[in-house]
Short mmCIF file of C-alpha atoms in Angstrom, two decimals:
data_model
loop_
_atom_site.label_atom_id
_atom_site.label_comp_id
_atom_site.label_asym_id
_atom_site.label_seq_id
_atom_site.Cartn_x
_atom_site.Cartn_y
_atom_site.Cartn_z
CA UNK A 1 112.93 103.56 99.49
CA UNK A 2 111.14 106.82 100.42
CA UNK A 3 108.37 106.47 102.96
CA UNK A 4 105.37 108.35 104.24
CA UNK A 5 105.91 108.99 107.94
CA UNK A 6 103.24 109.67 110.52
CA UNK A 7 103.42 110.90 114.10
CA UNK A 8 102.48 110.03 116.74
CA UNK A 9 102.00 106.30 116.33
CA UNK A 10 99.42 106.31 119.11
CA UNK A 11 97.43 109.24 120.51
CA UNK A 12 95.15 109.01 123.53
CA UNK A 13 92.85 111.98 124.09
CA UNK A 14 89.88 112.94 126.22
CA UNK A 15 86.58 113.41 124.41
CA UNK A 16 86.07 117.03 123.39
CA UNK A 17 89.76 117.77 123.06
CA UNK A 18 91.49 118.81 119.86
CA UNK A 19 94.01 116.51 118.20
CA UNK A 20 96.47 117.10 115.41
CA UNK A 21 97.82 114.15 113.46
CA UNK A 22 100.99 114.73 111.50
CA UNK A 23 102.26 113.28 108.24
CA UNK A 24 105.32 113.82 106.10
CA UNK A 25 104.49 112.65 102.56
CA UNK A 26 107.13 111.39 100.14
CA UNK A 27 109.04 114.43 98.97
CA UNK A 28 108.25 114.47 95.24
CA UNK A 29 104.58 113.54 95.72
CA UNK A 30 101.92 116.10 94.94
CA UNK A 31 98.65 114.55 96.13
CA UNK A 32 97.98 113.80 99.75
CA UNK A 33 95.19 111.89 101.41
CA UNK A 34 93.80 111.05 104.82
CA UNK A 35 91.92 107.83 105.47
CA UNK A 36 90.56 106.28 108.60
CA UNK A 37 89.96 102.66 109.52
CA UNK A 38 87.84 101.79 112.51
CA UNK A 39 89.02 98.54 114.11
CA UNK A 40 87.87 95.59 112.04
CA UNK A 41 86.23 97.73 109.38
CA UNK A 42 87.09 98.96 105.92
CA UNK A 43 89.38 101.81 104.97
CA UNK A 44 87.35 105.00 104.55
CA UNK A 45 88.37 108.03 102.52
CA UNK A 46 88.37 111.34 104.38
CA UNK A 47 89.99 113.97 102.21
CA UNK A 48 92.40 114.59 99.35
CA UNK A 49 94.65 117.62 99.06
CA UNK A 50 96.52 119.18 96.16
CA UNK A 51 98.19 122.50 95.55
CA UNK A 52 97.41 123.71 99.06
CA UNK A 53 93.72 123.08 98.91
CA UNK A 54 91.20 120.30 99.41
CA UNK A 55 90.40 118.40 96.19
CA UNK A 56 87.67 116.15 97.53
CA UNK A 57 86.23 115.25 100.87
CA UNK A 58 83.83 112.61 102.08
CA UNK A 59 80.72 112.92 104.22
CA UNK A 60 82.82 111.91 107.20
CA UNK A 61 84.99 115.01 106.80
CA UNK A 62 82.63 117.47 108.48
CA UNK A 63 83.30 120.84 110.12
CA UNK A 64 85.16 119.18 112.98
CA UNK A 65 87.94 118.16 110.58
CA UNK A 66 90.50 120.32 108.84
CA UNK A 67 93.73 119.74 106.94
CA UNK A 68 96.73 121.93 106.45
CA UNK A 69 100.13 121.92 104.84
CA UNK A 70 101.86 124.40 107.13
CA UNK A 71 105.23 124.13 105.43
CA UNK A 72 106.86 122.32 102.52
CA UNK A 73 106.95 118.93 104.19
CA UNK A 74 104.21 118.42 106.79
CA UNK A 75 100.55 117.58 106.14
CA UNK A 76 98.27 117.66 109.16
CA UNK A 77 94.78 116.49 110.06
CA UNK A 78 93.07 118.34 112.90
CA UNK A 79 89.98 117.12 114.70
CA UNK A 80 88.57 120.08 116.59
CA UNK A 81 86.43 118.44 119.27
CA UNK A 82 86.92 114.70 119.36
CA UNK A 83 84.08 112.23 119.85
CA UNK A 84 84.22 108.63 120.97
CA UNK A 85 83.44 107.50 117.44
CA UNK A 86 86.58 109.20 116.15
CA UNK A 87 88.60 106.36 117.67
CA UNK A 88 90.26 104.69 114.70
CA UNK A 89 93.52 104.23 112.85
CA UNK A 90 94.23 107.26 110.67
CA UNK A 91 96.37 106.74 107.60
CA UNK A 92 98.07 109.38 105.53
CA UNK A 93 98.90 108.55 101.90
CA UNK A 94 100.58 110.30 99.02
CA UNK A 95 101.04 109.80 95.31
CA UNK A 96 102.96 111.47 92.52
CA UNK A 97 99.96 112.43 90.46
CA UNK A 98 96.24 111.94 90.71
CA UNK A 99 95.83 111.14 87.05
CA UNK A 100 98.90 109.02 86.54
CA UNK A 101 97.20 105.75 85.93
CA UNK A 102 99.48 103.20 87.48
CA UNK A 103 100.80 105.18 90.43
CA UNK A 104 99.59 103.70 93.70
CA UNK A 105 99.05 105.63 96.87
CA UNK A 106 101.80 105.03 99.41
CA UNK A 107 100.61 104.78 102.98
CA UNK A 108 102.18 105.75 106.25
CA UNK A 109 102.12 103.37 109.21
CA UNK A 110 99.15 105.20 110.69
CA UNK A 111 98.24 106.91 113.94
CA UNK A 112 96.03 104.98 116.31
CA UNK A 113 93.68 107.51 117.89
CA UNK A 114 91.94 106.47 121.08
CA UNK A 115 89.28 108.77 122.51
CA UNK A 116 88.40 108.27 126.17
CA UNK B 1 75.73 103.72 95.35
CA UNK B 2 79.24 102.42 95.07
CA UNK B 3 79.95 98.92 96.24
CA UNK B 4 82.90 96.56 96.37
CA UNK B 5 82.41 92.97 97.50
CA UNK B 6 85.03 90.53 98.69
CA UNK B 7 84.77 87.38 100.78
CA UNK B 8 85.27 88.13 104.45
CA UNK B 9 87.70 85.33 105.18
CA UNK B 10 89.51 82.51 103.40
CA UNK B 11 91.75 79.71 104.60
CA UNK B 12 94.50 78.03 102.60
CA UNK B 13 97.43 75.72 103.15
CA UNK B 14 101.10 76.67 103.02
CA UNK B 15 102.50 75.97 99.54
CA UNK B 16 99.07 75.99 97.88
CA UNK B 17 97.35 78.49 95.58
CA UNK B 18 94.46 80.76 96.57
CA UNK B 19 92.23 83.08 94.53
CA UNK B 20 90.58 86.08 96.18
CA UNK B 21 87.68 87.54 94.22
CA UNK B 22 86.44 91.10 94.09
CA UNK B 23 83.32 92.45 92.36
CA UNK B 24 82.62 96.13 92.07
CA UNK B 25 79.95 98.63 91.11
CA UNK B 26 81.32 102.14 91.00
CA UNK B 27 80.59 105.45 89.34
CA UNK B 28 83.25 105.24 86.67
CA UNK B 29 86.42 103.19 86.57
CA UNK B 30 90.01 104.37 86.46
CA UNK B 31 91.83 101.31 87.66
CA UNK B 32 91.72 98.65 90.33
CA UNK B 33 94.32 98.16 93.05
CA UNK B 34 95.10 95.29 95.38
CA UNK B 35 96.73 96.05 98.70
CA UNK B 36 97.98 93.77 101.46
CA UNK B 37 97.41 94.77 105.07
CA UNK B 38 98.88 92.95 108.05
CA UNK B 39 97.00 93.45 111.30
CA UNK B 40 97.71 96.85 112.81
CA UNK B 41 99.81 97.96 109.86
CA UNK B 42 99.39 100.15 106.79
CA UNK B 43 98.11 98.84 103.46
CA UNK B 44 100.96 98.08 101.06
CA UNK B 45 100.52 98.11 97.30
CA UNK B 46 100.49 94.76 95.49
CA UNK B 47 99.11 95.24 92.00
CA UNK B 48 97.24 97.46 89.59
CA UNK B 49 94.91 96.63 86.67
CA UNK B 50 93.28 99.05 84.30
CA UNK B 51 92.96 96.92 81.15
CA UNK B 52 91.31 93.52 80.93
CA UNK B 53 93.59 90.59 81.49
CA UNK B 54 96.17 89.19 83.81
CA UNK B 55 99.07 91.05 85.42
CA UNK B 56 101.75 88.83 86.91
CA UNK B 57 104.22 89.89 89.56
CA UNK B 58 106.20 87.05 91.04
CA UNK B 59 104.00 84.86 93.21
CA UNK B 60 101.10 87.29 92.87
CA UNK B 61 98.87 87.80 89.83
CA UNK B 62 95.80 89.96 89.38
CA UNK B 63 93.07 89.66 86.78
CA UNK B 64 90.50 92.18 85.61
CA UNK B 65 87.29 91.97 83.58
CA UNK B 66 85.81 95.44 83.25
CA UNK B 67 82.66 94.21 81.49
CA UNK B 68 81.91 91.93 84.44
CA UNK B 69 83.07 94.35 87.14
CA UNK B 70 85.30 91.59 88.45
CA UNK B 71 88.85 91.08 89.57
CA UNK B 72 90.79 88.41 91.37
CA UNK B 73 94.12 88.22 93.14
CA UNK B 74 95.94 84.91 92.76
CA UNK B 75 98.60 83.97 95.30
CA UNK B 76 100.86 81.01 94.50
CA UNK B 77 103.25 79.01 96.67
CA UNK B 78 101.66 80.38 99.78
CA UNK B 79 103.89 81.22 102.71
CA UNK B 80 102.95 81.77 106.33
CA UNK B 81 103.86 85.45 105.98
CA UNK B 82 101.06 85.80 103.40
CA UNK B 83 98.56 85.65 106.26
CA UNK B 84 97.03 89.12 106.06
CA UNK B 85 94.01 91.00 104.80
CA UNK B 86 93.83 91.67 101.07
CA UNK B 87 92.04 94.86 100.08
CA UNK B 88 90.49 95.53 96.69
CA UNK B 89 90.16 99.23 95.83
CA UNK B 90 88.67 100.83 92.73
CA UNK B 91 89.50 104.33 91.52
CA UNK B 92 86.26 105.95 90.44
CA UNK B 93 85.44 108.72 87.97
CA UNK B 94 86.65 111.33 90.50
CA UNK B 95 89.94 109.44 90.89
CA UNK B 96 88.93 108.61 94.42
CA UNK B 97 89.74 105.17 95.84
CA UNK B 98 86.72 103.16 96.92
CA UNK B 99 87.72 100.32 99.23
CA UNK B 100 86.37 96.87 99.82
CA UNK B 101 86.18 95.57 103.37
CA UNK B 102 89.10 93.24 102.74
CA UNK B 103 89.53 89.47 102.76
CA UNK B 104 91.31 88.00 105.75
CA UNK B 105 93.53 85.18 104.49
CA UNK B 106 94.57 82.54 107.01
CA UNK B 107 97.45 80.26 106.02
CA UNK B 108 97.73 76.92 107.79
CA UNK B 109 100.86 74.75 107.85
#
């Protein structure tokens, strides 16, 4: 079964440094998402992406965050200057179509980001 | 504001049945999803409801009442591997998923 893949599985970074988290969505999927989950807390929506542009973003997704689809397969989340509170698990998800009612989002295994 | 409520934690016995409830208040409704999440892993899709009623899928069933803003996930013949968090998520009028905090289910032998 096709999978969403994310790299790295764990990223440790000094505060203030830039990080790029990488995702390869399922190949025939058109909508891509980033979520984060702080340890022990709920999944939080960050951003959705379609047709090479952001569809929606949450209040969390401020100017320090950006997303890109640099080629036909990768989907990246960049955090420009990391803060301690950015420490979380970051999940990438994809789905075939935003409006297709019964299509779930498929999640990658996540990247655990630890900011020191 | 948008809100999804689930119990924080539930305990059940191997072989038994457990019902995990979810109530929601969202801006619009375009379906409700249940996901399972083992500790440190990604959420995996379990079920989807958009019309009122019961959807059955093997040992798992999910029920929806849109008028009451209520859903439940029913797990039968519980196995130890069912110990996980169960996340209720509602797709709102912008087709964005709004997540509950999850219910941690502990299965005892």
